[in-house]
């Protein structure tokens, strides 16, 4: 609990700081409190994951510190950026911190060793601070490259995975690409995208966490009290994939609309096509639920959720499936 | 329009109540009759509410989707009988219908796109959930990704159009004309795949073969018409580009129609045969539509309505014998005249509708399409003559192979047609033949 609080404080310090040094400090606080959270249990995998996380993040922080000092030495100021080379170093350090594409290699490996709740934190909360800092930089080329690489790698990498955590990691990289591209246009769209992404991935990880699902083949032998319930739970995946009738389409819609306004057609086409590939592996996860009749084992893992969780969960699923209609209702009302 | 939407929305809780299968079915019939009475033959948008409205073009297709969806429930009685997740099935179909009505009646291009995409999802669920073989996974993936691959560029195209015109309203957009090649391809390709045009039609036979009867009915009856409807809407502001490029699509679909008809002649699967025949018919529709003549536009709309009823009826017939014989193979489904003589009449009537025999709406549609295509270029007469010859040939092949000859010797006992099935056939056939008496509702919508 202590560490979670400190972690949140670290992020807040980063987000609210008005100098790069302060931002660096917040990131360090955030990192050092996240590590004890990771290696909480005696699992060897998680220790390894925390070590990996520490090494990469420490590297990124060092580079960030170095470059911000460099900036200060050159400009005698530590908050204004018009230096392209230094800001490129800062940018790459931040991309490394957030796990965006050219620097993404630690991310799926590390996810493999985490519990679902830690994975959720890594996928959502830990992205706030670096992405906020990236939004301060106005350097387009590296960001553009990173967006393209993120969406493509996120899509291709997830294709052959059987581990759900790695799948979620690659899908997170893909979504990160979308978030970075929305950062190029406007911060509020980024915020909306991030909130919706967090909501949808929260629903999914919550489900995986309750039922202790870690691999693709567990899904076929997993049985909720009714198939219909399972069916509706897995529709969240289509929502995460951004298919139209679901809530997940809304942030994508906003980003697409804004990008067409900025004439970024090539980038947009690439992003959409790669999202199609992510949709393919989401759909593969959903097979066990959407095929109502298939050959089953005689023994099935029957797990019961307690009713509080179920209610909360069903409400969230309802929003994730029908949310787009509700939002459009509000839109047309005002 | 909002009353239809609310009716369907409030129908969704009823789906969860047990033993409400027939109630929902009757309700859908009820709403289609209500909607029938809402017709006022306006050539402009009427019934406007919220962002919805309908002109003659959308009116016919909304009515068709209401009608086909109620017939879908009538056809898939086995879901009710064996309790194959019937509540979910009902819910799925009601939501699918809701989305289809929204698609056809939304007045803005973006809303059209949104619901156009959304209607894919319940169809996918229908195929994956209630299909028969494990291959349905592949069919589902084909369906989803063929459509999404081309419709995502269309979304970009739509936003481009919006940035240029500042409006998404169909009626206002008719005042604009875009001379931009890439936009043309973006907007058109999605509908061409949905139609489906030859060369991008592969998802359709696959989906039909794996889908349950309701899935086949909705696919042949409505989903293909979504493509034609979209084309009719967007072609009005892409006319110049269409003059430049339409020859590509017209020639592909004419030549492809002939090739697909030849493919039909060597099918052994009843459903695959009907699926390929609908590809051939849609080829004529597409060719006539893209000539952009008055005859062509009206004829394509007429044939779309007619084909929706007729091929959906044929899929029902295929399912009737599938439920009895447990197979769709032509080697087993033969000599059915001995087996169900009264059903043979329906086979005959619907087959003759499929080959555009006189009293049907298909004939009217095909004649006007032939007119428009021949006036576009007389060379297309060669392909058209082959096309209409082979369409008669494969329908005759379907009819005579399944009805005449010796009965399959492995049949042990049989049950004749049920009243429900005869009603189902009648309700497909009757509008098909009666609409010709009121054909201005289809032919004079423009």
Coordinates of C-alpha atoms in Angstrom, one line a residue, chain A residues 63-77 83 85-86 89:
Chain A
X63 CA 20.0 9.2 -20.1
X64 CA 17.2 11.5 -19.3
X65 CA 19.2 13.0 -16.4
X66 CA 22.2 13.4 -18.6
X67 CA 20.4 15.0 -21.4
X68 CA 18.5 17.4 -19.2
X69 CA 21.7 18.5 -17.6
X70 CA 23.1 18.9 -21.1
X71 CA 20.2 21.0 -22.0
X72 CA 20.6 23.1 -18.9
X73 CA 24.3 23.7 -19.6
X74 CA 23.6 24.8 -23.1
X75 CA 20.6 26.9 -22.7
X76 CA 21.0 27.9 -19.1
X77 CA 17.4 27.0 -18.8
X83 CA 17.4 21.9 -29.3
X85 CA 19.6 16.7 -30.8
X86 CA 19.2 16.9 -27.1
X89 CA 17.9 11.9 -26.7

